[in-house]
mmCIF file of C-alpha atoms and ligand atoms in Angstrom:
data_model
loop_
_atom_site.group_PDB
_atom_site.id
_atom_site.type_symbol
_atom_site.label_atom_id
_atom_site.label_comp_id
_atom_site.label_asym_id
_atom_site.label_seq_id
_atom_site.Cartn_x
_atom_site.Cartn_y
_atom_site.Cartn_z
ATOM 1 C CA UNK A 1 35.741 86.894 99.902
ATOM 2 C CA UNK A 2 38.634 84.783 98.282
ATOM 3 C CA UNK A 3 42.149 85.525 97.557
ATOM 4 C CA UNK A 4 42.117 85.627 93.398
ATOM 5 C CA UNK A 5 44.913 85.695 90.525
ATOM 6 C CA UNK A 6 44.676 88.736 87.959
ATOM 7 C CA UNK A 7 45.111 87.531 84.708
ATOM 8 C CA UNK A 8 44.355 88.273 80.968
ATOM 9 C CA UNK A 9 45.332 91.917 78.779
ATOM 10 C CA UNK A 10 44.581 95.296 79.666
ATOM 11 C CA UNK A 11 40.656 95.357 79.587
ATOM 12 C CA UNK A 12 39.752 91.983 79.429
ATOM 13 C CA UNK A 13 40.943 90.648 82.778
ATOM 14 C CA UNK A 14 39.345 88.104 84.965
ATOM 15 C CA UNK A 15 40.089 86.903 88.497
ATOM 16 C CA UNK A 16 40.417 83.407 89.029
ATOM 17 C CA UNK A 17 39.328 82.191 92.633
ATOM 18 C CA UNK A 18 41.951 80.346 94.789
ATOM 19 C CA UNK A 19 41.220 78.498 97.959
ATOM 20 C CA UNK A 20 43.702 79.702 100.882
ATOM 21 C CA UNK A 21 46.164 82.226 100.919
ATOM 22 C CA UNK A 22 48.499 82.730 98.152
ATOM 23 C CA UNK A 23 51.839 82.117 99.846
ATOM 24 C CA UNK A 24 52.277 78.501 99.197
ATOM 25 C CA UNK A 25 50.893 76.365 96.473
ATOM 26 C CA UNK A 26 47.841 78.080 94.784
ATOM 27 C CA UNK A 27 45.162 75.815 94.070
ATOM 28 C CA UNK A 28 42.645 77.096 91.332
ATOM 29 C CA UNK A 29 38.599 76.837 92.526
ATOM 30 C CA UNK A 30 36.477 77.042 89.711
ATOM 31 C CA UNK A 31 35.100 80.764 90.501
ATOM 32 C CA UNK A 32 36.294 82.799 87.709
ATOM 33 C CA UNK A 33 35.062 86.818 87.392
ATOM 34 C CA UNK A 34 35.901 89.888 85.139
ATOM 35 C CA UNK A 35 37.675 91.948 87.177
ATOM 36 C CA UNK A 36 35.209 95.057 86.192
ATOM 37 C CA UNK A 37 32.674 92.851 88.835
ATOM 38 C CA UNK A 38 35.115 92.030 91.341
ATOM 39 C CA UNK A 39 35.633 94.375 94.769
ATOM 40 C CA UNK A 40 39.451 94.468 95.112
ATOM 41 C CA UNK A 41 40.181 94.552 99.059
ATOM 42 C CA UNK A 42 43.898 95.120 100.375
ATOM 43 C CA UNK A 43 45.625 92.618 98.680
ATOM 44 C CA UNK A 44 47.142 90.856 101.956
ATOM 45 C CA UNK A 45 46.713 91.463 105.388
ATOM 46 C CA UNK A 46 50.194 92.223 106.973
ATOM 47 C CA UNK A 47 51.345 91.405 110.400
ATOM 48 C CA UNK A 48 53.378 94.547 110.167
ATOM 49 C CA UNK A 49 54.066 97.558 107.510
ATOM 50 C CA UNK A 50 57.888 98.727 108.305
ATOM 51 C CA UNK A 51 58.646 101.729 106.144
ATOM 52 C CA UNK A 52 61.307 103.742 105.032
ATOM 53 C CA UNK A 53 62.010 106.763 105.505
ATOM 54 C CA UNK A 54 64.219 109.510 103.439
ATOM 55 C CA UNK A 55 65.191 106.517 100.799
ATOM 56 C CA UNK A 56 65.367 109.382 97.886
ATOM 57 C CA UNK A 57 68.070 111.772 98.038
ATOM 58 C CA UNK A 58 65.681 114.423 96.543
ATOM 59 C CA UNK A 59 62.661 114.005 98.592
ATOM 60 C CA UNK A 60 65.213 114.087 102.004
ATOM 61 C CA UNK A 61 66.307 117.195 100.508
ATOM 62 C CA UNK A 62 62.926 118.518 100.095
ATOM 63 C CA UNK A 63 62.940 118.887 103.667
ATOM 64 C CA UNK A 64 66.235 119.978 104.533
ATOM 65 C CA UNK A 65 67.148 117.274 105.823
ATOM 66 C CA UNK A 66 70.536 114.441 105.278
ATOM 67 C CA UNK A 67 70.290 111.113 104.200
ATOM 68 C CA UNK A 68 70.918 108.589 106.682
ATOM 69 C CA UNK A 69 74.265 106.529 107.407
ATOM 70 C CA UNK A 70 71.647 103.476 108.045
ATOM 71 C CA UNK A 71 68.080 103.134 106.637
ATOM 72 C CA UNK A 72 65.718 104.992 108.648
ATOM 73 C CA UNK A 73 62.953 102.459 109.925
ATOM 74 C CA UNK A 74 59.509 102.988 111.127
ATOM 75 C CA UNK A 75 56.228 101.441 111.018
ATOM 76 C CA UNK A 76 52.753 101.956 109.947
ATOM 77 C CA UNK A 77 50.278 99.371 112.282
ATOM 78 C CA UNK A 78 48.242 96.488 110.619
ATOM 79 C CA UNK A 79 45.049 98.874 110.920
ATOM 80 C CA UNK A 80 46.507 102.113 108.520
ATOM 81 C CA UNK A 81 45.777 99.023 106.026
ATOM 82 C CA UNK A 82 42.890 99.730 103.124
ATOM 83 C CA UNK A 83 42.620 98.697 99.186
ATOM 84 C CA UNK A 84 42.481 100.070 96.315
ATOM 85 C CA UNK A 85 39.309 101.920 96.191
ATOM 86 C CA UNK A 86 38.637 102.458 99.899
ATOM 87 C CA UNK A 87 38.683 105.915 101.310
ATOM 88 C CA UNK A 88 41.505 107.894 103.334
ATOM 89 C CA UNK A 89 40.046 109.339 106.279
ATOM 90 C CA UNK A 90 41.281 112.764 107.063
ATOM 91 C CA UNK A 91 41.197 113.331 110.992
ATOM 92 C CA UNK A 92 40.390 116.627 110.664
ATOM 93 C CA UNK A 93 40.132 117.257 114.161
ATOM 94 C CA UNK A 94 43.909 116.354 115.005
ATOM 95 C CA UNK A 95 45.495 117.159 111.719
ATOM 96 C CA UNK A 96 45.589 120.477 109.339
ATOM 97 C CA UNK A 97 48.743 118.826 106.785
ATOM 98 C CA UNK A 98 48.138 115.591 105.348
ATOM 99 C CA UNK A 99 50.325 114.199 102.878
ATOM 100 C CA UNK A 100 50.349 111.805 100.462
ATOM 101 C CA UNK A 101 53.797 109.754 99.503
ATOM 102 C CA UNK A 102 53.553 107.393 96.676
ATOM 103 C CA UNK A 103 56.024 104.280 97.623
ATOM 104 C CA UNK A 104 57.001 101.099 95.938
ATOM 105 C CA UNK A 105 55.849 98.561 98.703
ATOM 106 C CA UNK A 106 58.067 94.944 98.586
ATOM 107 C CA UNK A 107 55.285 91.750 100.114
ATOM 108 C CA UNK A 108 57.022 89.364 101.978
ATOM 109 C CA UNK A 109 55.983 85.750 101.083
ATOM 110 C CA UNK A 110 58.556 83.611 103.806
ATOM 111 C CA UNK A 111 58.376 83.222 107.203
ATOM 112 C CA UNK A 112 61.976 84.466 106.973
ATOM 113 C CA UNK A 113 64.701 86.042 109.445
ATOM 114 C CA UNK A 114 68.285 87.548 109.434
ATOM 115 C CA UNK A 115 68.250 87.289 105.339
ATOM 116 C CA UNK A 116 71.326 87.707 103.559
ATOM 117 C CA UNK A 117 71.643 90.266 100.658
ATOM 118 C CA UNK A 118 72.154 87.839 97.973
ATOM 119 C CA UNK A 119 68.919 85.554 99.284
ATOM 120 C CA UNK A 120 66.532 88.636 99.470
ATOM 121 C CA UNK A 121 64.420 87.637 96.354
ATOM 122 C CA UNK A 122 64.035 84.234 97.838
ATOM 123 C CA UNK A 123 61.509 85.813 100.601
ATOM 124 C CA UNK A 124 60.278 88.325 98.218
ATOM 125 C CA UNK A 125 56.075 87.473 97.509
ATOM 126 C CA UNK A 126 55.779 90.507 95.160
ATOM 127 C CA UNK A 127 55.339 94.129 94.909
ATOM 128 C CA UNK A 128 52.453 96.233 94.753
ATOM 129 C CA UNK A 129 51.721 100.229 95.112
ATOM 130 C CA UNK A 130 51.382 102.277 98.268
ATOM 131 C CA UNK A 131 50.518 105.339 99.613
ATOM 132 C CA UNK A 132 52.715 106.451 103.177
ATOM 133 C CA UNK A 133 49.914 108.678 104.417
ATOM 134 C CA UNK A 134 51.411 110.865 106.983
ATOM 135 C CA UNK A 135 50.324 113.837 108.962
ATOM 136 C CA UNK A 136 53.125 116.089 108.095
ATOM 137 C CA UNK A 137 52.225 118.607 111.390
ATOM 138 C CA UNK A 138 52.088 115.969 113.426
ATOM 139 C CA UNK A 139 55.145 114.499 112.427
ATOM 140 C CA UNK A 140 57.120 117.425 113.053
ATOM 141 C CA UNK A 141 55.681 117.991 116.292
ATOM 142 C CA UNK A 142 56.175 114.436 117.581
ATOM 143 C CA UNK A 143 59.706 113.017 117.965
ATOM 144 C CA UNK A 144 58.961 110.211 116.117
ATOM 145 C CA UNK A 145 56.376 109.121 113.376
ATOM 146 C CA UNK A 146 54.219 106.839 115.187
ATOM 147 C CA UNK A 147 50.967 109.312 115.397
ATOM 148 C CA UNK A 148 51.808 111.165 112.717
ATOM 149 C CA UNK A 149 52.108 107.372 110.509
ATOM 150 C CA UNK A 150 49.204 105.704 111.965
ATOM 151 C CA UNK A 151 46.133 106.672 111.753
ATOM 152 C CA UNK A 152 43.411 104.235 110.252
ATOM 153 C CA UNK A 153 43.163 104.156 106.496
ATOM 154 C CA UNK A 154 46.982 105.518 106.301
ATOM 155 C CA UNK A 155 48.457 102.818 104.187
ATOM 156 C CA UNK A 156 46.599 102.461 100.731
ATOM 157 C CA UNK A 157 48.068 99.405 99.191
ATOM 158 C CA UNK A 158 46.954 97.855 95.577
ATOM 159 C CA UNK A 159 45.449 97.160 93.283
ATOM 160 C CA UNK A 160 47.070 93.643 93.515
ATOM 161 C CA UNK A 161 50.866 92.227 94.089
ATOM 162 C CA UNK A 162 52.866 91.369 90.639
ATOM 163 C CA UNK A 163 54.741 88.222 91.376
ATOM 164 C CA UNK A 164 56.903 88.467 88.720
ATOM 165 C CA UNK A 165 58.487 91.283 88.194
ATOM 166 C CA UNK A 166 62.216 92.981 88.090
ATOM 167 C CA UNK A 167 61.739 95.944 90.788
ATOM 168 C CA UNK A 168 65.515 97.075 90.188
ATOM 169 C CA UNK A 169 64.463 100.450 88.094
ATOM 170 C CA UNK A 170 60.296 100.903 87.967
ATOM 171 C CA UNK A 171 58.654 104.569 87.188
ATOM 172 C CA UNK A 172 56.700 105.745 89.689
ATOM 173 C CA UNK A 173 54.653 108.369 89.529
ATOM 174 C CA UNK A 174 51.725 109.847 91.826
ATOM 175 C CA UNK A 175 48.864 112.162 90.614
ATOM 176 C CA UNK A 176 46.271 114.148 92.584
ATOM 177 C CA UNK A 177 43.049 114.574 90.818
ATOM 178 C CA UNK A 178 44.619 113.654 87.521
ATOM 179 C CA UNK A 179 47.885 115.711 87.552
ATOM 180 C CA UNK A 180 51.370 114.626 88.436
ATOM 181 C CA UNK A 181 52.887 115.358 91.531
ATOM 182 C CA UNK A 182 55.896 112.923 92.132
ATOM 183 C CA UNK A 183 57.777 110.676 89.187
ATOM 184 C CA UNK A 184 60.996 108.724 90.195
ATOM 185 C CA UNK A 185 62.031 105.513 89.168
ATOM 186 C CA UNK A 186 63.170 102.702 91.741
ATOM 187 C CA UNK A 187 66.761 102.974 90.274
ATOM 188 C CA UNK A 188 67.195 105.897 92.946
ATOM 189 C CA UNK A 189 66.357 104.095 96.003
ATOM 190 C CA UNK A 190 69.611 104.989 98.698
ATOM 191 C CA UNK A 191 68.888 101.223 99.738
ATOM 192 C CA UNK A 192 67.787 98.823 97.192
ATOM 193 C CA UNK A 193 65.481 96.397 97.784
ATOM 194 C CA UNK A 194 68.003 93.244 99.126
ATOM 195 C CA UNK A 195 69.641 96.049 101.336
ATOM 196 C CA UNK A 196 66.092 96.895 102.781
ATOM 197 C CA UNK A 197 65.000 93.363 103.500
ATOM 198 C CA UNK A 198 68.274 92.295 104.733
ATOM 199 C CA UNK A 199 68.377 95.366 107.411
ATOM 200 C CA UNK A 200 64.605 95.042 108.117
ATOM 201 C CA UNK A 201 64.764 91.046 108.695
ATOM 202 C CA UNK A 202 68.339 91.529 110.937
ATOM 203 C CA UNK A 203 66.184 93.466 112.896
ATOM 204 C CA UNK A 204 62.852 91.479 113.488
ATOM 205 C CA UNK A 205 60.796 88.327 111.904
ATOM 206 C CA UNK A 206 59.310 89.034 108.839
ATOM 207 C CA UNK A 207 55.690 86.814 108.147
ATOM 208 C CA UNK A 208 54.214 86.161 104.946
ATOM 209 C CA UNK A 209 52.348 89.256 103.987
ATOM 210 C CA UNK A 210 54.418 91.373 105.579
ATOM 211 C CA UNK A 211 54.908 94.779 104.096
ATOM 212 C CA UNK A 212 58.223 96.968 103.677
ATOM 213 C CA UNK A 213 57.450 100.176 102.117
ATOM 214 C CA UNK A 214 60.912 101.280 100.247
ATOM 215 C CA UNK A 215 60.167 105.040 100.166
ATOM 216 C CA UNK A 216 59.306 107.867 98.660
ATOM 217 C CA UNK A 217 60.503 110.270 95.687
ATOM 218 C CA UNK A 218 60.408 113.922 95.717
ATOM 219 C CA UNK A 219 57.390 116.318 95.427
ATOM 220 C CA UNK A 220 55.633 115.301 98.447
ATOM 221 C CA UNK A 221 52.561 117.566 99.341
ATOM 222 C CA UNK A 222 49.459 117.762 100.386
ATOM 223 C CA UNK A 223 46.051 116.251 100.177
ATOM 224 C CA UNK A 224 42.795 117.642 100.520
ATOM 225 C CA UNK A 225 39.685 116.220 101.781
ATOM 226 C CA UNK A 226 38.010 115.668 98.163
ATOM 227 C CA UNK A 227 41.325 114.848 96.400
ATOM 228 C CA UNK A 228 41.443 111.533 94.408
ATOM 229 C CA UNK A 229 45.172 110.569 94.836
ATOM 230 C CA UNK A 230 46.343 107.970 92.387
ATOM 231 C CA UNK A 231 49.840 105.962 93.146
ATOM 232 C CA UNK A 232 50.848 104.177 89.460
ATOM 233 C CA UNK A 233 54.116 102.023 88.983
ATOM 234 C CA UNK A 234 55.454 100.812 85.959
ATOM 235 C CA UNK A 235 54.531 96.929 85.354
ATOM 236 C CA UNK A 236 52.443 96.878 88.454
ATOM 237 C CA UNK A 237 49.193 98.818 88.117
ATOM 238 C CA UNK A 238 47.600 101.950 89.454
ATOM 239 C CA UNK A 239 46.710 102.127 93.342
ATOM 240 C CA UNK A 240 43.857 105.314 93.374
ATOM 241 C CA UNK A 241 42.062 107.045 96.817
ATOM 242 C CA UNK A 242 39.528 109.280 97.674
ATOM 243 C CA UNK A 243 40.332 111.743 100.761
ATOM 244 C CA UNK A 244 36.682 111.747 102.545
ATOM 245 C CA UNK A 245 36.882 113.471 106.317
ATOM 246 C CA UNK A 246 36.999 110.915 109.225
ATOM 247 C CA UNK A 247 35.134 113.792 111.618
HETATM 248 MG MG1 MG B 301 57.237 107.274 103.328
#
């Protein structure tokens, strides 16, 4: 189990091995695999996930409800964590309304504090796909999302972080068993992404494979256990998860 860098076309790429973790200087080991042979896992594992909430006008509105003066923070623990591939567990016993929400997630790659605007994309690792799991009844129910946000499995992120990439305006779209379900683009973020790391890092710390999870669009809904729920984003890749019942 190595940390790896992606590389060649569409079809024909290969993983090349690297010793350590990715946040400083990558050194190269002479492991090298096609990426058809290789298990992706989560592609870092975060201290913290601090999401978003009601970052699209259209998907607060979707619920009847305003968008924030301030961005609306939360988080997901370290354990909601899986990869690309891995299965979300429905807690069937606890939950009847789970919901996918397909979200542009921004990795953190500097130990990194009280960040100005204009230095944002200094701390910035990459970006990669993610899935905001939530148990919609549960969220209602509870004043606040930490139940309803947390359960094991509930933070799909993958296939892989793209380190170099303009995030400023990205389609997004998420399917469920092949057909569409949400399609934004980035471009209608509330807060873009220096807002969202300068807020989140006023707040608290950020560490190196950290997560903030920038929202989601509109056309929210549910999942069933069965589903296959696919999260795609321009220029990154395609982050897909089977629903399998945790009970
Ligand atoms: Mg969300």
């Amino acid at each position: 189990m190595s940390f790896g860098v992606v590389e060649g076309g569409p079809g024909e790429e290969f993983v090349s091995a690297i010793s350590g973790h990715p946040f400083s200087q990558v050194q190269f080991t002479s492991e090298r695999y096609p990426l058809s042979q290789v298990k992706l896992l989560a592609p870092m594992l975060p201290s913290k996930v601090v999401a978003i909430g009601r970052n699209y006008a259209e998907h607060a509105a979707e619920f009847g409800n305003e968008v924030p003066d301030e961005p609306l923070i939360f988080m997901k623990p370290s354990t909601t964590v899986i990869g690309h591939g891995e299965n979300i567990a429905y807690p069937t016993s606890l939950s009847d309304r789970v919901d996918y929400e397909g979200e542009l997630a921004v990795v953190i790659g500097r130990l990194c504090r009280e960040v100005p605007v204009e230095r944002a994309k200094d701390v910035i690792f990459g970006y990669t796909c993610a899935n905001d799991v939530t148990a919609r009844d549960l969220q209602k129910k509870d004043v606040q999302f930490t139940r309803a946000k947390g359960f094991d499995t509930f933070c799909p992120l993958g296939p892989w972080i793209q380190t170099d990439l303009d995030a400023s305006d990205l389609a997004l779209t998420t399917t469920v068993n092949g057909e569409v379900r949400q399609s934004g683009r980035t471009s209608q973020l509330i807060n873009d992404i220096p807002a969202l790391v300068a807020y989140v890092s006023a707040v608290m710390t950020l560490i190196p494979g950290d997560v903030i999870l920038t929202g989601t669009p509109a056309g929210v809904g549910p999942l069933q256990i069965g589903d296959e729920v696919s999260v795609g984003i321009e220029g990154i890749g395609t982050l897909t998860n089977k629903v399998v019942s945790r009970d």
